[in-house]
Coordinates of C-alpha atoms in Angstrom, one line a residue:
X1 CA -4.3 4.1 -85.1
X2 CA -4.8 0.3 -85.1
X3 CA -3.0 -2.0 -82.6
X4 CA -0.6 -4.6 -83.9
X5 CA -2.4 -7.3 -85.9
X6 CA -2.6 -10.5 -84.0
X7 CA -3.1 -13.7 -86.0
X8 CA -6.1 -15.7 -85.1
X9 CA -5.8 -19.4 -84.5
X10 CA -8.1 -20.3 -87.4
X11 CA -6.4 -17.8 -89.8
X12 CA -4.5 -19.5 -92.6
X13 CA -3.5 -16.3 -94.4
X14 CA 0.1 -15.8 -95.5
X15 CA 1.5 -19.1 -94.2
X16 CA 4.0 -19.2 -97.1
X17 CA 7.6 -18.1 -96.5
X18 CA 9.5 -15.3 -98.0
X19 CA 11.9 -17.8 -99.5
X20 CA 9.0 -19.5 -101.3
X21 CA 7.9 -16.2 -102.6
X22 CA 11.4 -15.4 -104.0
X23 CA 11.6 -18.9 -105.7
X24 CA 8.1 -18.5 -107.2
X25 CA 8.8 -15.0 -108.6
X26 CA 12.1 -16.4 -110.0
X27 CA 10.4 -19.3 -111.6
X28 CA 7.8 -17.1 -113.3
X29 CA 10.3 -14.5 -114.5
X30 CA 13.2 -16.6 -115.5
X31 CA 12.0 -20.2 -116.0
X32 CA 8.9 -19.6 -118.1
X33 CA 6.6 -21.2 -115.5
X34 CA 3.0 -19.7 -115.4
X35 CA 1.8 -17.9 -112.4
X36 CA -0.9 -20.6 -111.9
X37 CA 1.7 -23.4 -111.9
X38 CA 4.1 -21.5 -109.6
X39 CA 1.2 -20.7 -107.3
X40 CA 0.4 -24.4 -106.8
X41 CA 4.0 -25.4 -106.6
X42 CA 5.0 -23.0 -103.9
X43 CA 1.6 -22.8 -102.1
X44 CA 1.2 -19.0 -102.6
X45 CA -2.3 -17.6 -103.6
X46 CA -2.4 -16.9 -107.3
X47 CA -3.6 -13.3 -106.9
X48 CA -0.8 -12.6 -104.4
X49 CA 1.8 -14.0 -106.6
X50 CA 0.4 -12.2 -109.6
X51 CA 0.6 -8.9 -107.8
X52 CA 4.1 -9.5 -106.4
X53 CA 5.5 -10.5 -109.8
X54 CA 4.0 -7.3 -111.3
X55 CA 5.4 -5.1 -108.5
X56 CA 8.7 -6.9 -108.1
X57 CA 8.1 -7.1 -104.4
X58 CA 9.6 -10.3 -102.9
X59 CA 9.5 -9.2 -99.2
X60 CA 7.0 -10.7 -96.8
X61 CA 5.9 -7.9 -94.5
X62 CA 3.7 -8.2 -91.5
X63 CA -0.1 -8.6 -91.8
X64 CA -2.4 -5.7 -91.1
X65 CA -2.1 -2.0 -92.2
X66 CA 1.3 -0.9 -93.4
X67 CA 3.2 1.9 -91.9
X68 CA 1.7 5.3 -92.7
X69 CA 5.2 6.6 -93.9
X70 CA 6.1 3.6 -96.0
X71 CA 9.3 1.6 -95.6
X72 CA 11.7 4.2 -97.0
X73 CA 10.4 7.2 -95.1
X74 CA 10.0 5.3 -91.8
X75 CA 13.6 4.2 -92.2
X76 CA 14.6 7.8 -92.7
X77 CA 12.7 8.8 -89.5
X78 CA 14.4 6.0 -87.5
X79 CA 17.8 7.1 -88.8
X80 CA 17.0 10.7 -87.8
X81 CA 16.2 9.7 -84.2
X82 CA 19.4 7.6 -83.9
X83 CA 21.6 10.4 -85.5
X84 CA 20.2 12.9 -83.0
X85 CA 20.9 10.7 -80.1
X86 CA 24.5 10.0 -81.3
X87 CA 25.1 13.8 -81.6
X88 CA 23.8 14.5 -78.1
X89 CA 20.1 15.3 -78.8
X90 CA 18.2 12.2 -77.4
X91 CA 14.5 12.6 -78.1
X92 CA 11.7 12.0 -75.6
X93 CA 8.5 10.1 -76.4
X94 CA 6.6 13.3 -77.0
X95 CA 9.3 14.7 -79.2
X96 CA 9.1 11.6 -81.5
X97 CA 5.3 11.9 -81.6
X98 CA 5.6 15.6 -82.6
X99 CA 8.3 14.9 -85.2
X100 CA 6.1 12.1 -86.7
X101 CA 3.2 14.5 -87.1
X102 CA 5.4 17.2 -88.7
X103 CA 7.0 14.6 -91.0
X104 CA 3.6 13.4 -92.2
X105 CA 2.5 16.9 -92.8
X106 CA 5.7 17.7 -94.7
X107 CA 5.1 14.6 -96.9
X108 CA 1.4 15.5 -97.4
X109 CA 0.3 12.1 -96.2
X110 CA -3.3 11.3 -95.5
X111 CA -2.8 10.5 -91.8
X112 CA -5.0 10.2 -88.7
X113 CA -2.7 11.9 -86.2
X114 CA -4.2 14.4 -83.8
X115 CA -4.2 17.8 -85.5
X116 CA -5.1 19.6 -82.3
X117 CA -2.1 18.4 -80.3
X118 CA 0.0 18.0 -83.5
X119 CA 1.3 14.6 -82.4
X120 CA 1.1 11.0 -83.5
X121 CA -0.7 8.6 -81.1
X122 CA 0.9 6.2 -78.7
X123 CA -0.4 3.3 -80.8
X124 CA 1.6 4.5 -83.7
X125 CA 4.7 4.9 -81.4
X126 CA 4.4 1.3 -80.1
X127 CA 4.1 0.0 -83.7
X128 CA 7.0 2.1 -84.8
X129 CA 9.3 0.8 -82.0
X130 CA 8.2 -2.8 -82.7
X131 CA 9.2 -2.3 -86.4
X132 CA 12.5 -0.6 -85.6
X133 CA 14.3 -2.8 -83.1
X134 CA 17.4 -0.6 -83.2
X135 CA 15.5 2.0 -81.1
X136 CA 14.4 1.3 -77.6
X137 CA 13.0 3.0 -74.5
X138 CA 15.4 3.9 -71.8
X139 CA 14.5 4.9 -68.2
X140 CA 16.3 8.1 -67.3
X141 CA 18.0 8.4 -63.9
X142 CA 16.3 10.8 -61.5
X143 CA 18.7 13.6 -60.5
X144 CA 17.9 16.2 -57.8
X145 CA 18.1 19.8 -58.8
X146 CA 21.1 20.4 -56.5
X147 CA 23.0 17.5 -58.1
X148 CA 22.0 18.6 -61.6
X149 CA 23.8 21.9 -61.1
X150 CA 27.1 20.0 -61.0
X151 CA 28.4 18.6 -64.3
X152 CA 28.5 14.9 -64.9
X153 CA 32.1 13.9 -65.6
X154 CA 31.1 10.8 -67.7
X155 CA 28.8 12.9 -69.9
X156 CA 31.4 15.6 -70.4
X157 CA 34.0 12.9 -71.3
X158 CA 31.7 11.4 -73.8
X159 CA 31.1 14.9 -75.3
X160 CA 34.8 15.5 -75.7
X161 CA 35.3 12.0 -77.2
X162 CA 32.7 12.7 -79.8
X163 CA 34.1 16.2 -80.5
X164 CA 37.6 14.8 -80.9
X165 CA 36.4 12.1 -83.3
X166 CA 34.7 14.8 -85.4
X167 CA 37.4 17.4 -85.3
X168 CA 40.1 14.9 -86.3
X169 CA 38.1 13.8 -89.3
X170 CA 40.1 13.0 -92.4
X171 CA 38.5 15.9 -94.2
X172 CA 40.3 18.4 -91.9
X173 CA 37.5 20.0 -89.9
X174 CA 40.0 20.9 -87.2
X175 CA 40.8 24.3 -88.7
X176 CA 39.3 27.0 -86.5
X177 CA 37.3 28.6 -89.3
X178 CA 35.2 25.4 -89.5
X179 CA 34.2 25.2 -85.8
X180 CA 31.1 27.2 -85.0
X181 CA 29.0 27.8 -81.9
X182 CA 25.5 29.1 -82.1
X183 CA 23.2 30.1 -79.2
X184 CA 20.5 32.6 -78.4
X185 CA 20.1 35.1 -75.5
X186 CA 17.4 37.5 -74.5
X187 CA 17.7 41.2 -74.3
X188 CA 15.1 43.4 -72.7
X189 CA 14.1 46.9 -74.0
X190 CA 15.0 48.4 -70.7
X191 CA 18.0 49.6 -68.7
X192 CA 19.1 47.7 -65.6
X193 CA 19.9 49.5 -62.4
X194 CA 23.6 49.0 -61.5
X195 CA 25.9 50.1 -58.8
X196 CA 25.8 53.8 -58.0
X197 CA 27.5 56.1 -55.6
X198 CA 25.3 57.2 -52.7
X199 CA 25.5 58.8 -49.3
X200 CA 26.7 56.4 -46.7
X201 CA 23.8 55.1 -44.7
X202 CA 21.2 55.6 -47.5
X203 CA 18.5 53.0 -47.1
X204 CA 16.9 53.2 -50.6
X205 CA 18.7 54.3 -53.7
X206 CA 16.6 54.3 -56.9
X207 CA 17.4 54.5 -60.6
X208 CA 14.9 55.5 -63.3
X209 CA 14.2 52.7 -65.8
X210 CA 12.3 52.7 -69.0
X211 CA 9.7 50.2 -67.8
X212 CA 9.1 47.9 -64.9
X213 CA 9.9 45.1 -67.3
X214 CA 10.9 45.6 -70.9
X215 CA 9.9 43.5 -73.9
X216 CA 12.3 40.6 -74.4
X217 CA 13.9 40.3 -77.9
X218 CA 16.0 37.2 -78.7
X219 CA 19.4 37.6 -80.3
X220 CA 20.9 34.6 -82.2
X221 CA 24.6 34.7 -82.0
X222 CA 27.1 32.6 -83.9
X223 CA 30.9 32.7 -84.2
X224 CA 33.8 30.4 -85.1
X225 CA 37.0 29.6 -83.4
X226 CA 38.9 31.8 -85.8
X227 CA 37.2 34.9 -84.3
X228 CA 34.6 35.6 -87.0
X229 CA 31.0 36.5 -86.0
X230 CA 28.0 36.1 -88.2
X231 CA 25.8 39.3 -88.1
X232 CA 23.2 38.9 -85.3
X233 CA 19.8 37.6 -86.0
X234 CA 16.9 38.8 -83.9
X235 CA 13.4 37.5 -83.0
X236 CA 10.5 39.7 -82.0
X237 CA 7.1 38.7 -81.0
X238 CA 4.4 39.6 -83.5
X239 CA 3.1 38.9 -86.9
X240 CA 3.9 42.0 -89.0
X241 CA 7.4 43.2 -89.5
X242 CA 7.8 46.9 -89.8
X243 CA 10.7 48.5 -91.6
X244 CA 11.5 50.6 -88.5
X245 CA 12.2 47.5 -86.4
X246 CA 15.4 47.0 -88.4
X247 CA 16.6 50.6 -88.2
X248 CA 20.2 50.9 -87.1
X249 CA 20.8 47.2 -87.1
X250 CA 24.3 45.8 -87.7
X251 CA 25.1 45.3 -91.4
X252 CA 23.9 41.9 -92.6
X253 CA 21.5 41.4 -89.6
X254 CA 18.1 39.8 -90.1
X255 CA 14.9 40.0 -88.1
X256 CA 12.4 37.2 -87.6
X257 CA 8.8 37.7 -86.4
X258 CA 7.2 35.0 -84.3
X259 CA 3.5 35.2 -83.6
X260 CA 3.5 33.3 -80.3
X261 CA 6.7 34.5 -78.5
X262 CA 10.1 35.9 -79.1
X263 CA 11.7 32.5 -78.4
X264 CA 13.4 30.6 -81.1
X265 CA 11.4 27.8 -82.8
X266 CA 12.4 24.8 -84.9
X267 CA 11.1 26.7 -88.0
X268 CA 13.1 29.8 -87.2
X269 CA 16.2 27.7 -86.5
X270 CA 15.9 26.0 -89.9
X271 CA 15.3 29.3 -91.7
X272 CA 18.3 30.7 -89.9
X273 CA 20.4 27.8 -91.2
X274 CA 19.1 28.4 -94.8
X275 CA 19.4 32.1 -95.2
X276 CA 22.0 33.2 -92.7
X277 CA 24.4 30.4 -91.8
X278 CA 24.9 28.3 -94.9
X279 CA 25.5 31.3 -97.3
X280 CA 28.3 32.4 -94.9
X281 CA 29.9 29.1 -94.0
X282 CA 33.1 27.9 -95.8
X283 CA 32.8 25.2 -98.4
X284 CA 33.0 21.7 -97.1
X285 CA 32.2 20.2 -93.7
X286 CA 31.8 22.4 -90.6
X287 CA 30.9 21.7 -87.0
X288 CA 28.1 23.6 -85.3
X289 CA 28.0 23.3 -81.5
X290 CA 24.6 23.7 -79.9
X291 CA 23.0 23.3 -76.5
X292 CA 20.3 20.6 -76.1
X293 CA 17.3 22.9 -76.7
X294 CA 14.5 21.0 -78.4
X295 CA 14.1 23.6 -81.2
X296 CA 17.5 22.6 -82.5
X297 CA 16.6 19.1 -83.3
X298 CA 12.8 18.3 -83.6
X299 CA 12.6 18.5 -87.4
X300 CA 13.4 15.8 -89.9
X301 CA 13.8 18.5 -92.6
X302 CA 16.3 20.3 -90.5
X303 CA 18.6 17.3 -90.0
X304 CA 18.4 16.4 -93.7
X305 CA 19.2 20.0 -94.7
X306 CA 22.2 20.0 -92.3
X307 CA 23.5 16.7 -93.8
X308 CA 23.0 18.0 -97.3
X309 CA 25.0 21.1 -96.5
X310 CA 27.9 19.4 -94.7
X311 CA 26.9 20.7 -91.2
X312 CA 27.7 18.4 -88.3
X313 CA 25.6 19.2 -85.3
X314 CA 26.9 18.4 -81.9
X315 CA 25.0 19.0 -78.6
X316 CA 26.6 19.8 -75.3
X317 CA 25.3 17.8 -72.2
X318 CA 22.7 19.4 -70.0
X319 CA 23.7 21.8 -67.3
X320 CA 27.2 22.3 -68.8
X321 CA 26.8 25.4 -70.9
X322 CA 28.5 27.6 -68.2
X323 CA 31.7 25.7 -68.8
X324 CA 31.4 24.1 -72.3
X325 CA 29.6 26.6 -74.4
X326 CA 32.0 29.2 -75.9
X327 CA 29.4 32.0 -76.2
X328 CA 28.4 31.6 -72.6
X329 CA 32.0 32.0 -71.4
X330 CA 33.2 35.2 -73.1
X331 CA 30.5 36.8 -75.3
X332 CA 27.0 36.9 -73.7
X333 CA 27.9 38.7 -70.6
X334 CA 29.9 41.3 -72.5
X335 CA 27.0 41.8 -75.0
X336 CA 24.4 42.2 -72.2
X337 CA 26.6 44.6 -70.2
X338 CA 27.2 46.8 -73.2
X339 CA 23.6 46.7 -74.3
X340 CA 22.2 47.8 -71.0
X341 CA 24.8 50.5 -70.7
X342 CA 23.6 51.8 -74.1
X343 CA 20.0 51.7 -72.8
X344 CA 21.1 53.7 -69.7
X345 CA 22.8 56.3 -71.9
X346 CA 19.8 56.5 -74.2
X347 CA 17.5 57.2 -71.3
X348 CA 19.8 60.0 -70.1
X349 CA 19.7 61.5 -73.5
X350 CA 16.0 61.1 -74.0
X351 CA 14.4 61.8 -70.5
X352 CA 10.7 60.8 -70.0
X353 CA 10.7 58.5 -73.0
X354 CA 10.5 54.7 -73.3
X355 CA 12.8 52.4 -75.2
X356 CA 10.7 51.0 -78.1
X357 CA 11.3 48.5 -80.8
X358 CA 12.4 51.1 -83.3
X359 CA 15.4 51.9 -81.1
X360 CA 16.5 48.4 -80.5
X361 CA 18.6 48.0 -83.7
X362 CA 20.7 51.0 -82.9
X363 CA 21.3 50.0 -79.3
X364 CA 22.2 46.5 -80.2
X365 CA 24.6 47.6 -83.0
X366 CA 26.5 49.8 -80.5
X367 CA 26.8 46.9 -78.0
X368 CA 27.6 44.4 -80.7
X369 CA 30.6 46.3 -82.0
X370 CA 32.1 46.2 -78.5
X371 CA 31.2 42.6 -77.6
X372 CA 31.5 40.7 -80.8
X373 CA 35.3 41.0 -81.1
X374 CA 37.7 38.4 -82.5
X375 CA 39.5 38.3 -79.1
X376 CA 36.3 37.4 -77.3
X377 CA 35.5 34.6 -79.8
X378 CA 39.0 33.1 -79.8
X379 CA 39.2 33.1 -76.0
X380 CA 35.8 31.6 -75.6
X381 CA 36.7 28.5 -77.7
X382 CA 40.0 28.2 -75.8
X383 CA 38.4 28.5 -72.4
X384 CA 36.0 25.6 -73.2
X385 CA 38.6 23.3 -74.6
X386 CA 37.2 23.2 -78.1
X387 CA 40.1 24.9 -79.9
X388 CA 42.8 24.3 -79.3
X389 CA 41.3 20.9 -78.3
X390 CA 42.1 20.5 -74.7
X391 CA 39.5 18.8 -72.4
X392 CA 41.9 19.3 -69.4
X393 CA 41.1 23.0 -69.4
X394 CA 37.8 22.2 -67.6
X395 CA 38.7 22.5 -63.9
X396 CA 38.0 19.7 -61.5
X397 CA 35.8 21.9 -59.3
X398 CA 33.3 22.1 -62.2
X399 CA 32.3 18.5 -61.3
X400 CA 31.8 19.1 -57.6
X401 CA 28.2 18.7 -56.4
X402 CA 28.4 21.8 -54.2
X403 CA 30.2 24.0 -56.7
X404 CA 27.1 25.5 -58.4
X405 CA 25.6 26.5 -55.0
X406 CA 28.8 28.0 -53.5
X407 CA 30.4 29.5 -56.6
X408 CA 27.6 30.3 -59.0
X409 CA 28.0 34.1 -58.5
X410 CA 31.6 33.9 -59.7
X411 CA 30.9 32.2 -63.0
X412 CA 31.3 34.6 -65.9
X413 CA 27.9 33.8 -67.4
X414 CA 25.5 31.0 -66.3
X415 CA 22.8 30.0 -68.8
X416 CA 20.3 27.4 -67.6
X417 CA 19.9 24.7 -70.2
X418 CA 16.3 24.5 -71.5
X419 CA 15.4 20.8 -71.5
X420 CA 13.1 19.1 -73.9
X421 CA 9.6 18.5 -72.2
X422 CA 9.9 15.0 -71.0
X423 CA 8.4 12.5 -68.6
X424 CA 11.4 12.2 -66.2
X425 CA 11.0 8.4 -66.1
X426 CA 11.2 7.8 -69.9
X427 CA 13.2 8.9 -72.8
X428 CA 14.1 7.5 -76.2
X429 CA 17.7 6.9 -77.0

């Protein structure tokens, strides 16, 4: 991409002002003055004035190539970045470059972005920031891993302030059936050795498992503060979906196939919104609480779709999900416990056999019925201060720097926040 155009000293192009252009166009259109006369009167090249009168364009933009997206789409991209930051999803430099590439592909533009890395160049980014003064680079503060495990009180307060502002909206979003939390967790096709009774003094006590390490399948879970769960959505690694993969699954469940891995992607998240969440959400505005995972926010199409369907996305601060995310507090641990218990029972009933994909749906369904209960959902939103809205429910010791090291084993469920890939010294806000 070209660098910013620098006017040469001898260059006399476009020395006319935007005000002169407006007056010249007005004179031609409303006062009957010819383009030739108006060109001489306001010192604007005749061809330029002719073209501007025809197009109705009275804005004087910068010299050099125009933005690849055009003024409207670039403004939409800038608004997307700002909206994400305000909702708790600040994007990094690489995130913006990736979003720009995907946006250009979505619009079918003839761009020169790198198709191997699927990112826009740094030259484009510099020009973009120069044109959009409302966005700037911010240097992030370096935080040691030990300190990062403790929650930042200022960030948590900002999160609750934003949440309160949204929940107390005049449209009445505060009702519990409109407050949702969505997250994903991984389940392995394997049983997990637990505590067993053994002879006192035994040095090694072994338990038979299906595999050394089972295949991981991602389960997308979503529930609201009223206690209602959406049917689970699952992600398996692979290209071709076979009918037996969905055998025994909970009614209404869906299965996504992902060629690279079983982890959620931005495309899967958008598809989940379209075919699974929106058809089940109540009419009107709803709040969807998410963690800061990059797959939840690196798509312009996703944000537009959420806005069009009255979905307000709010992100929790990093390293806070063990206290602030409802699903982490009362659901995931229960789901995993019941799932691996079902795996253990299955192996007892089918000795010398491995747990394969075709058995996953049945095992998950049995665990889901026991874990995805209204009581678990309601208590999870209460424990995180979301509904009833009560920030004071977060204990003071959650903010102590040494808490995570000394008490981590006592937390109901600790889920490490997956951060967007970022140069630790720079981020876009």
